[in-house]
mmCIF file of C-alpha atoms in Angstrom:
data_model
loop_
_atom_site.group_PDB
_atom_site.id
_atom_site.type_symbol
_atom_site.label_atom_id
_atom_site.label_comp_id
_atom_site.label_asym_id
_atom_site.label_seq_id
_atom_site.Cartn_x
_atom_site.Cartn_y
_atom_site.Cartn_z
ATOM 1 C CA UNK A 67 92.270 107.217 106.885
ATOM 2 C CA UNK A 68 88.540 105.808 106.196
ATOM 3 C CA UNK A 69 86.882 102.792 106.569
ATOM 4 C CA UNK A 70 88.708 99.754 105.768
ATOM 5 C CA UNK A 71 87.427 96.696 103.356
ATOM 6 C CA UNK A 72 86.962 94.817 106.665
ATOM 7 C CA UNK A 73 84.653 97.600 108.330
ATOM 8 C CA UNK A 74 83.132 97.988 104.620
ATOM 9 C CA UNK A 75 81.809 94.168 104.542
ATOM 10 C CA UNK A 76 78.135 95.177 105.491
ATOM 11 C CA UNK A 77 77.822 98.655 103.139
ATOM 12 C CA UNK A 78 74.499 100.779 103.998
ATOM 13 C CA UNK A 79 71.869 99.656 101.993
ATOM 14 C CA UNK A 80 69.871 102.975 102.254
ATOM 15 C CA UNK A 81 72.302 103.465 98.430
ATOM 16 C CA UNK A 82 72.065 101.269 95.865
ATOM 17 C CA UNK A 83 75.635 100.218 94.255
ATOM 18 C CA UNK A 84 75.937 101.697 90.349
ATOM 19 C CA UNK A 85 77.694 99.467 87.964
ATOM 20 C CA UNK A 86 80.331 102.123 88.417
ATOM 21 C CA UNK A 87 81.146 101.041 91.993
ATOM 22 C CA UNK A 88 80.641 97.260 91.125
ATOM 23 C CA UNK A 89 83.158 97.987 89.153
ATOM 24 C CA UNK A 90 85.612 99.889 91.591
ATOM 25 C CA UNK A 91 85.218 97.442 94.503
ATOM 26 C CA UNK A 92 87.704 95.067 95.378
ATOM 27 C CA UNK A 93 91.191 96.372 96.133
ATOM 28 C CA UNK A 94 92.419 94.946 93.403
ATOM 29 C CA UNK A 95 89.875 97.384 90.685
ATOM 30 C CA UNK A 96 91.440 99.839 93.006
ATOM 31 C CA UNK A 97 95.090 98.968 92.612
ATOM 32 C CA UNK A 98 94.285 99.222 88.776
ATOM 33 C CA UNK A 99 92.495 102.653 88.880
ATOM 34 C CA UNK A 100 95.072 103.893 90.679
ATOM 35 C CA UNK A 101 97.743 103.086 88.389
ATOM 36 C CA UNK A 102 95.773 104.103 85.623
ATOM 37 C CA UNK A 103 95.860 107.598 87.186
ATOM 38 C CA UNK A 104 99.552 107.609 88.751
ATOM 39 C CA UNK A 105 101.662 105.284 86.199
ATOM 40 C CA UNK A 106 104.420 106.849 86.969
ATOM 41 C CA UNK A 107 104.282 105.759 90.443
ATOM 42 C CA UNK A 108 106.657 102.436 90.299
ATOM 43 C CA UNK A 109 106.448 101.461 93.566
ATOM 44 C CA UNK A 110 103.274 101.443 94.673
ATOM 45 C CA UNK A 111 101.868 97.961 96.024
ATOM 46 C CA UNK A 112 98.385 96.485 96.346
ATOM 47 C CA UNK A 113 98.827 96.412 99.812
ATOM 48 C CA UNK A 114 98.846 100.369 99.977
ATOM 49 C CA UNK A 115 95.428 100.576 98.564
ATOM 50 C CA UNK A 116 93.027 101.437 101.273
ATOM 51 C CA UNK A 117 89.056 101.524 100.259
ATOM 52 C CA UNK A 118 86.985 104.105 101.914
ATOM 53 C CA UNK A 119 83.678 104.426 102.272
ATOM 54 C CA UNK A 120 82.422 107.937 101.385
ATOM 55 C CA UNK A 121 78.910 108.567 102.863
ATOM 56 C CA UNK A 122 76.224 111.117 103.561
ATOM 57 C CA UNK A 123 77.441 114.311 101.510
ATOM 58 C CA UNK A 124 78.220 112.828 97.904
ATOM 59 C CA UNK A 125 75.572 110.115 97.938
ATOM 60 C CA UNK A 126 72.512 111.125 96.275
ATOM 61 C CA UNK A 127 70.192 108.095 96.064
ATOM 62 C CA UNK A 128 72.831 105.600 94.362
ATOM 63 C CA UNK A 129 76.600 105.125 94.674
ATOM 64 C CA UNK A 130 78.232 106.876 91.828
ATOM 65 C CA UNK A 131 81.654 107.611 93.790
ATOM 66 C CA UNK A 132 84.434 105.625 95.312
ATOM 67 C CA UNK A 133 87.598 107.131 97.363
ATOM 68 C CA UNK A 134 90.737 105.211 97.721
ATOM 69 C CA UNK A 135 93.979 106.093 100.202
ATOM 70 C CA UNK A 136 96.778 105.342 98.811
ATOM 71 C CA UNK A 137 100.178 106.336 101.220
ATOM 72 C CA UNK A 138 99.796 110.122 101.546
ATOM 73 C CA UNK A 139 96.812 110.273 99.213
ATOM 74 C CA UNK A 140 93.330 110.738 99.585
ATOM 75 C CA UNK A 141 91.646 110.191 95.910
ATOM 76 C CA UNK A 142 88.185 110.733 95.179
ATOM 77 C CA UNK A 143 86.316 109.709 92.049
ATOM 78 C CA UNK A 144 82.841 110.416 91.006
ATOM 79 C CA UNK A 145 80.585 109.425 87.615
ATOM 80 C CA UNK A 146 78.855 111.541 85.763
ATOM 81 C CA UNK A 147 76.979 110.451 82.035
ATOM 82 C CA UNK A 148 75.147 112.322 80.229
ATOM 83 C CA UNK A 149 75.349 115.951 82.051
ATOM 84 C CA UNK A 150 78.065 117.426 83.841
ATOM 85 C CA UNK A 151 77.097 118.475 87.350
ATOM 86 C CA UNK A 152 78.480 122.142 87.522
ATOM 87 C CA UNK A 153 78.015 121.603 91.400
ATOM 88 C CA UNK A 154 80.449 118.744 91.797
ATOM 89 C CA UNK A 155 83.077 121.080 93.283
ATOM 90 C CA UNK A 156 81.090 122.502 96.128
ATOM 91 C CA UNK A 157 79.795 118.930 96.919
ATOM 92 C CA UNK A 158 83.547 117.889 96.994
ATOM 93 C CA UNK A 159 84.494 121.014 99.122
ATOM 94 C CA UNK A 160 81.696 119.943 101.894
ATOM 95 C CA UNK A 161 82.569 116.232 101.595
ATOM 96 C CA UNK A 162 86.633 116.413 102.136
ATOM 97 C CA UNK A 163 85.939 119.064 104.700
ATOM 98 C CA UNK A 164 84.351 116.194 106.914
ATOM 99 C CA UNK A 165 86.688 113.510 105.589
ATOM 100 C CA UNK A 166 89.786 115.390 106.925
ATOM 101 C CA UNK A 167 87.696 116.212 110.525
ATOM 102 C CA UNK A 168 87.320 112.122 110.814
ATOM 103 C CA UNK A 169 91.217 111.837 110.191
ATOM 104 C CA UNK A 170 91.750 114.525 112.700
ATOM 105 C CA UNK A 171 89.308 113.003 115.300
ATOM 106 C CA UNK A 172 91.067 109.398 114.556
ATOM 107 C CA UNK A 173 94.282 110.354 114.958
ATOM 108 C CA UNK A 174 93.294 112.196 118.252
ATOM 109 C CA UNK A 175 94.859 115.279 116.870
ATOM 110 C CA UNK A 176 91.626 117.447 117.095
ATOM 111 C CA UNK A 177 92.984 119.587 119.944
ATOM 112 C CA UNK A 178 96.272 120.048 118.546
ATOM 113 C CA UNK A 179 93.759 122.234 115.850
ATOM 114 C CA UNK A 180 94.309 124.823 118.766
ATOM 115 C CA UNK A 181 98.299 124.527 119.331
ATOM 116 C CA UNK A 182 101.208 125.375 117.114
ATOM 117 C CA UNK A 183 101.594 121.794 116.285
ATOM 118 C CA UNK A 184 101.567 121.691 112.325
ATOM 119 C CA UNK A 185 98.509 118.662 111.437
ATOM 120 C CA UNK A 186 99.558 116.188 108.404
ATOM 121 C CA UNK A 187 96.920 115.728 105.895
ATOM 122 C CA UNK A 188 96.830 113.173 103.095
ATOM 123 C CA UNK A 189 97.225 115.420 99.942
ATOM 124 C CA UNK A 190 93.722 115.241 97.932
ATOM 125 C CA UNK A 191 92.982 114.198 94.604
ATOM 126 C CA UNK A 192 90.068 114.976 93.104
ATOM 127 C CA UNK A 193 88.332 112.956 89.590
ATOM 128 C CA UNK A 194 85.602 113.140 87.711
ATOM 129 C CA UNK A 195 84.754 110.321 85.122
ATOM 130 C CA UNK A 196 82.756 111.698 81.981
ATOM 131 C CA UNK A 197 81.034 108.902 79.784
ATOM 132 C CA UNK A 198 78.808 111.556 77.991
ATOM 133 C CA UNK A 199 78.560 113.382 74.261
ATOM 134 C CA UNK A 200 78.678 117.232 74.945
ATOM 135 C CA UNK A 201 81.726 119.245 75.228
ATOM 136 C CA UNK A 202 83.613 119.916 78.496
ATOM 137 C CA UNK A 203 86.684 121.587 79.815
ATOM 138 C CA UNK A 204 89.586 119.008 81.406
ATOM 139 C CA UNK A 205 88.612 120.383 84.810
ATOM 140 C CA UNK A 206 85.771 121.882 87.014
ATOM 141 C CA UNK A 207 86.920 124.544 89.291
ATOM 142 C CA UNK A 208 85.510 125.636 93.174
ATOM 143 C CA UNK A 209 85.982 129.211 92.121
ATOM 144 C CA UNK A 210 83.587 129.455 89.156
ATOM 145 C CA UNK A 211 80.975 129.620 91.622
ATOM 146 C CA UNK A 212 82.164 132.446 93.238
ATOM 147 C CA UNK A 213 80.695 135.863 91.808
ATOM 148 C CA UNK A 214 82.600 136.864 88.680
ATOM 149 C CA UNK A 215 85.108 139.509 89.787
ATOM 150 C CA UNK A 216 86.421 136.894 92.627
ATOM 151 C CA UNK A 217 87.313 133.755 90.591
ATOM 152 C CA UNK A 218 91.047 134.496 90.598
ATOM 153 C CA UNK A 219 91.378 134.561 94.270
ATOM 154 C CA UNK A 220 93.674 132.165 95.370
ATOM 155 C CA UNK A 221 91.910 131.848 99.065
ATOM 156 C CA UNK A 222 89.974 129.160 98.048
ATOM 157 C CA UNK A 223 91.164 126.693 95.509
ATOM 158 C CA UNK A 224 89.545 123.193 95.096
ATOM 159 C CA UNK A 225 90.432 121.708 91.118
ATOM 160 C CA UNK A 226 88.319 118.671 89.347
ATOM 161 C CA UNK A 227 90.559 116.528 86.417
ATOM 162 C CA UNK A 228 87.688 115.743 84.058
ATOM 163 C CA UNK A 229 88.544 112.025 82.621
ATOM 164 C CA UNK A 230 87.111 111.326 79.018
ATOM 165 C CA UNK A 231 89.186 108.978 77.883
ATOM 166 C CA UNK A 232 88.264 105.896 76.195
ATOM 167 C CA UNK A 233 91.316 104.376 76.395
ATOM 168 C CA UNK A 234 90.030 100.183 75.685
ATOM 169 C CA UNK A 235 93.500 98.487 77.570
ATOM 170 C CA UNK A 236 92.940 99.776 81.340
ATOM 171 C CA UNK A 237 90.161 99.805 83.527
ATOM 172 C CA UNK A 238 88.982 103.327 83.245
ATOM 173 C CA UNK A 239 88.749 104.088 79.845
ATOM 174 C CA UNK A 240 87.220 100.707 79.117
ATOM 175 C CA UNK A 241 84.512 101.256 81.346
ATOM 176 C CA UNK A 242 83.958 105.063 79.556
ATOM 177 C CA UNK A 243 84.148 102.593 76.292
ATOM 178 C CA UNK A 244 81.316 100.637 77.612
ATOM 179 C CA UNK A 245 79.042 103.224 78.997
ATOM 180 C CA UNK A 246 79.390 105.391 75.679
ATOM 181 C CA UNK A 247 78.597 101.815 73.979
ATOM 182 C CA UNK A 248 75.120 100.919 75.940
ATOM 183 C CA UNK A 249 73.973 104.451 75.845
ATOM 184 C CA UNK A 250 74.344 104.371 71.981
ATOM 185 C CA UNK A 251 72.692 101.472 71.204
ATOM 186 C CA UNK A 252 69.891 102.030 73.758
ATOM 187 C CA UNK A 253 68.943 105.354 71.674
ATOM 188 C CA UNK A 254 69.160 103.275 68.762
ATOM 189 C CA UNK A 255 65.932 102.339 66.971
ATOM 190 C CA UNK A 256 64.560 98.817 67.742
ATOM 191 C CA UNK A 257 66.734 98.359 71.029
ATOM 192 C CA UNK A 258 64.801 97.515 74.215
ATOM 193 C CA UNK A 259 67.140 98.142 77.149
ATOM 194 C CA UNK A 260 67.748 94.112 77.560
ATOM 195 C CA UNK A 261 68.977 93.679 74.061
ATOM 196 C CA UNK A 262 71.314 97.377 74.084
ATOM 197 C CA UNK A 263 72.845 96.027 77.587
ATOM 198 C CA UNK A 264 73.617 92.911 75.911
ATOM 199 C CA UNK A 265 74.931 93.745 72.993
ATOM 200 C CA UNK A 266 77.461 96.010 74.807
ATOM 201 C CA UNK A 267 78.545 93.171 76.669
ATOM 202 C CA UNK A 268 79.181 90.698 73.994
ATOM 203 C CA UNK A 269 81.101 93.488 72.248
ATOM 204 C CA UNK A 270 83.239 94.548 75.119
ATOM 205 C CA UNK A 271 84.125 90.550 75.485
ATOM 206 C CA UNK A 272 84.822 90.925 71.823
ATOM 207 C CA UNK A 273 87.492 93.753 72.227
ATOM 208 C CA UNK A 274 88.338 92.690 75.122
ATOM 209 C CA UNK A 275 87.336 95.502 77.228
ATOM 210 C CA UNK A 276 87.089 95.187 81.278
ATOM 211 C CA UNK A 277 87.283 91.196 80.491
ATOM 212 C CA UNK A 278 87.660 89.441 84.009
ATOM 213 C CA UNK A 279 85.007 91.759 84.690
ATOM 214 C CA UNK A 280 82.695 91.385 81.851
ATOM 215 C CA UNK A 281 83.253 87.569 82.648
ATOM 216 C CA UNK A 282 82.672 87.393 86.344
ATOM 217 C CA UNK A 283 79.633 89.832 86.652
ATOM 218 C CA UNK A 284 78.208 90.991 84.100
ATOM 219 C CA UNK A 285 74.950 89.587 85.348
ATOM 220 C CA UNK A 286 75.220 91.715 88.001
ATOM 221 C CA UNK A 287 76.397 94.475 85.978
ATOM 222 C CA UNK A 288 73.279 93.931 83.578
ATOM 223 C CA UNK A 289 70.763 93.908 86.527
ATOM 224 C CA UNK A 290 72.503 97.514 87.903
ATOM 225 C CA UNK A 291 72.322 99.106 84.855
ATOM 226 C CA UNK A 292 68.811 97.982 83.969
ATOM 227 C CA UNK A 293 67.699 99.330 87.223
ATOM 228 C CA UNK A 294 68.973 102.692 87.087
ATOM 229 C CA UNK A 295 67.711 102.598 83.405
ATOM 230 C CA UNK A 296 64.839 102.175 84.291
ATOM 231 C CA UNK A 297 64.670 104.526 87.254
ATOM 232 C CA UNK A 298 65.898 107.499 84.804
ATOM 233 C CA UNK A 299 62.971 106.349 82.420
ATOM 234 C CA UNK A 300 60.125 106.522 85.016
ATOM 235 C CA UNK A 301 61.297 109.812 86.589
ATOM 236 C CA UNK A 302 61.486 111.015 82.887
ATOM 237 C CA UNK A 303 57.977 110.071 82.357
ATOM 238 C CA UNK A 304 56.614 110.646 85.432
ATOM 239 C CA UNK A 305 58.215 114.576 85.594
ATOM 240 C CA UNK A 306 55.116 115.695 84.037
ATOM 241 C CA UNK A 307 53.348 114.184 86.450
ATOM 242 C CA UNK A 308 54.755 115.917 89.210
ATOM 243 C CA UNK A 309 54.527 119.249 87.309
ATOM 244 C CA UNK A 310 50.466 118.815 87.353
ATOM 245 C CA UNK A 311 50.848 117.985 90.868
ATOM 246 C CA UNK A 312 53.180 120.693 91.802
ATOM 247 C CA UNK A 313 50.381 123.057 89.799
ATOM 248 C CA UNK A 314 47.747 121.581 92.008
ATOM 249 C CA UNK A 315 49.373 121.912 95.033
ATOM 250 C CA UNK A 316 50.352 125.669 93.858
ATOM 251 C CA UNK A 317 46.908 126.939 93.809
ATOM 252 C CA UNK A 318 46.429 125.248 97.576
ATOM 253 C CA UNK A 319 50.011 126.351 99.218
ATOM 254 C CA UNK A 320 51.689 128.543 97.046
ATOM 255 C CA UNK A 321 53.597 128.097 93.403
ATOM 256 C CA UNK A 322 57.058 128.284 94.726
ATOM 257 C CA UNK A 323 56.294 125.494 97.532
ATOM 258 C CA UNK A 324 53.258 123.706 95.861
ATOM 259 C CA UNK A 325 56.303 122.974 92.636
ATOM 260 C CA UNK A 326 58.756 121.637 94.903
ATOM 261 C CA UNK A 327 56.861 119.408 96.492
ATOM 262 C CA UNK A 328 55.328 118.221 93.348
ATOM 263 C CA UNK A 329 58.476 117.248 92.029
ATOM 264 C CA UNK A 330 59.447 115.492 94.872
ATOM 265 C CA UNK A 331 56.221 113.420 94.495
ATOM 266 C CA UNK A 332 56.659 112.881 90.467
ATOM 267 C CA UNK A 333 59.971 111.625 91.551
ATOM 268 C CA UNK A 334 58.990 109.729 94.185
ATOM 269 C CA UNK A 335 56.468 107.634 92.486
ATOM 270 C CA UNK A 336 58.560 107.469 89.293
ATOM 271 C CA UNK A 337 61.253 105.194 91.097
ATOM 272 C CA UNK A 338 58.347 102.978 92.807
ATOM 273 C CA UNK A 339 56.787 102.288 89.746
ATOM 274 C CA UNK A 340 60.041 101.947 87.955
ATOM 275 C CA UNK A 341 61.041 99.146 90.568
ATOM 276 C CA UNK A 342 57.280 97.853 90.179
ATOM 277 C CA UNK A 343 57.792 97.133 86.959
ATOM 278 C CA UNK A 344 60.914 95.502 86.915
ATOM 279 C CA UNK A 345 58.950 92.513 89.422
ATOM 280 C CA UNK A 346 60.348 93.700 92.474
ATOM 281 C CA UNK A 347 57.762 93.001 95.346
ATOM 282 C CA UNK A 348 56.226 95.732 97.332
ATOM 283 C CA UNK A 349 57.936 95.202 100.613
ATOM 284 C CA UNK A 350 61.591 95.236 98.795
ATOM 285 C CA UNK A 351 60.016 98.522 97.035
ATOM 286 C CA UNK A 352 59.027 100.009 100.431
ATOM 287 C CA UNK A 353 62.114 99.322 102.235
ATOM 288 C CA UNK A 354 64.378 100.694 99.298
ATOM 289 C CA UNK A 355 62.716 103.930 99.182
ATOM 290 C CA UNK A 356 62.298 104.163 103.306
ATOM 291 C CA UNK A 357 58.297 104.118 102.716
ATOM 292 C CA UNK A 358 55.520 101.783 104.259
ATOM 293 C CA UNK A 359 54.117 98.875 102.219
ATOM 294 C CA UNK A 360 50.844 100.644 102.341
ATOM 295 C CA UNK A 361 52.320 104.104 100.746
ATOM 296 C CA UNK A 362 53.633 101.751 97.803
ATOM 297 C CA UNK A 363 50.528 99.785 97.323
ATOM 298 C CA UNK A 364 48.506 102.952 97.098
ATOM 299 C CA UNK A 365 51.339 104.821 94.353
ATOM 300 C CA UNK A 366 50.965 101.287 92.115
ATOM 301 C CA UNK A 367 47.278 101.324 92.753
ATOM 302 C CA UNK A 368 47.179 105.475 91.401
ATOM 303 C CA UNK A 369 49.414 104.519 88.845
ATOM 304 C CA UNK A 370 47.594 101.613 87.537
ATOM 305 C CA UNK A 371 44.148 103.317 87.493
#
């Protein structure tokens, strides 16, 4: 169906793993999640639990999805925090569109596409996990992005379950649990990122939330999170920069080209700095964001002036 967890061993490093797919794994996170979404499937074994590695059209700079097969089941499930990504149904549409032309091409049916030969499918299942504060429906639907007077059409269906449970005994709604904790106390007056991250540990050991977990890697865990912390903080701070640029640039090539590209450089330099300043050394830096040690040296050196 996908890759396996033996052609998974060497993942591509141009993504950086999320806590979320720390998390989600091993098979046996998997067999969990899996349960946690079908419990009224009895018979399923760990052995049925196939990990696949989704690539290219959901990825956008770190892993926040992981896809499972499971029998006849394809299951996707993708993160999303603070803001709900209205998009996530096209990106889904465009990513299981591929997924099902590898199957095809893998099961050498590709020319039986032409032939009166019905093609099996696994059946998809789409998620999205929602550790945010602001309202939002149970699902996201392909069709609201189709003009108004077509979004009862039937043509085209493609239908998001939105997960916000915080359900503390399994595996997803402890992690929601966690993430709702660390985002709290990291708005919370006084709280450096180190001590929020920490603090959200010790209490999820404390209620015993995600336990083996918590106990096995939450140095890890701490280290992801910190990162991408930090990488939302620079390009936070660093968006005005790339506004001035964009400005700059406007006056030179145009304000609708000039802006983009200025954002792309605020953005740029926001994630360099942010993995400047957590000690990381220029050549990690430069192979991370696919730039030469010279281009990084001469950001820090900018940024530092």
């Amino acid at each position: 169906m996908g890759k396996t967890d033996t052609e998974n061993t060497s993942p591509n490093r141009k993504y950086k793993d999320s806590v979320f797919t720390a998390l989600f794994s091993s098979r046996e996170s998997l067999f969990e999640l899996y349960k946690v979404l079908h419990p009224e499937d009895t018979e399923v074994k760990i052995n049925d639990i196939e990990k696949i590695a989704l690539e290219n059209v959901l990825l956008i700079r770190r892993y926040n999805d992981t896809a499972m097969g499971v029998k006849d089941k394809l299951i996707i499930l993708s993160e999303h925090q603070s803001t709900i990504n209205t998009n996530m149904p096209v990106r889904i549409l465009l990513y299981i569109a591929e997924e099902y032309e590898k199957i095809i091409k893998r099961n050498g049916d590709y020319k039986s596409l032409y032939s009166s030969k019905l093609i099996t499918l696994p059946a998809p299942e789409f998620y999205v996990v929602y550790t945010g504060n602001k309202e939002c429906g149970d699902y996201m639907h392909l069709t609201d992005a189709f003009p108004e007077e077509y979004r009862n059409s039937s043509f085209l269906n493609l239908d998001i379950k939105v997960i916000k449970d915080e359900d503390k005994n399994n595996i997803l709604g402890g992690y929601i649990a966690f993430v709702k904790k660390a985002e709290k106390l990291k708005h919370t007056q006084g709280y450096t990122f180190t001590k929020a991250l920490k603090e959200a540990v010790e209490w999820c050991k404390e209620e015993n939330i995600l336990a083996g977990f918590m106990e096995e890697r939450s140095g890890e865990m701490m280290s992801l999170m910190l990162e991408e912390w930090n990488i939302e903080d620079a390009i936070k701070y660093n968006r005005e920069e790339g506004i001035e640029e964009g400005m700059k640039r406007g006056r030179e090539e145009g304000i609708e080209e000039g802006m983009k590209k200025g954002r792309q450089e605020g953005l740029k330099n926001g994630m360099v700095y942010a993995y400047y300043e957590m000690n990381m050394n220029t050549n990690e830096i430069a192979r991370k964001m696919q730039l030469t040690e010279a281009e990084v040296l001469e950001i820090i050196r900018k940024k530092d002036i």
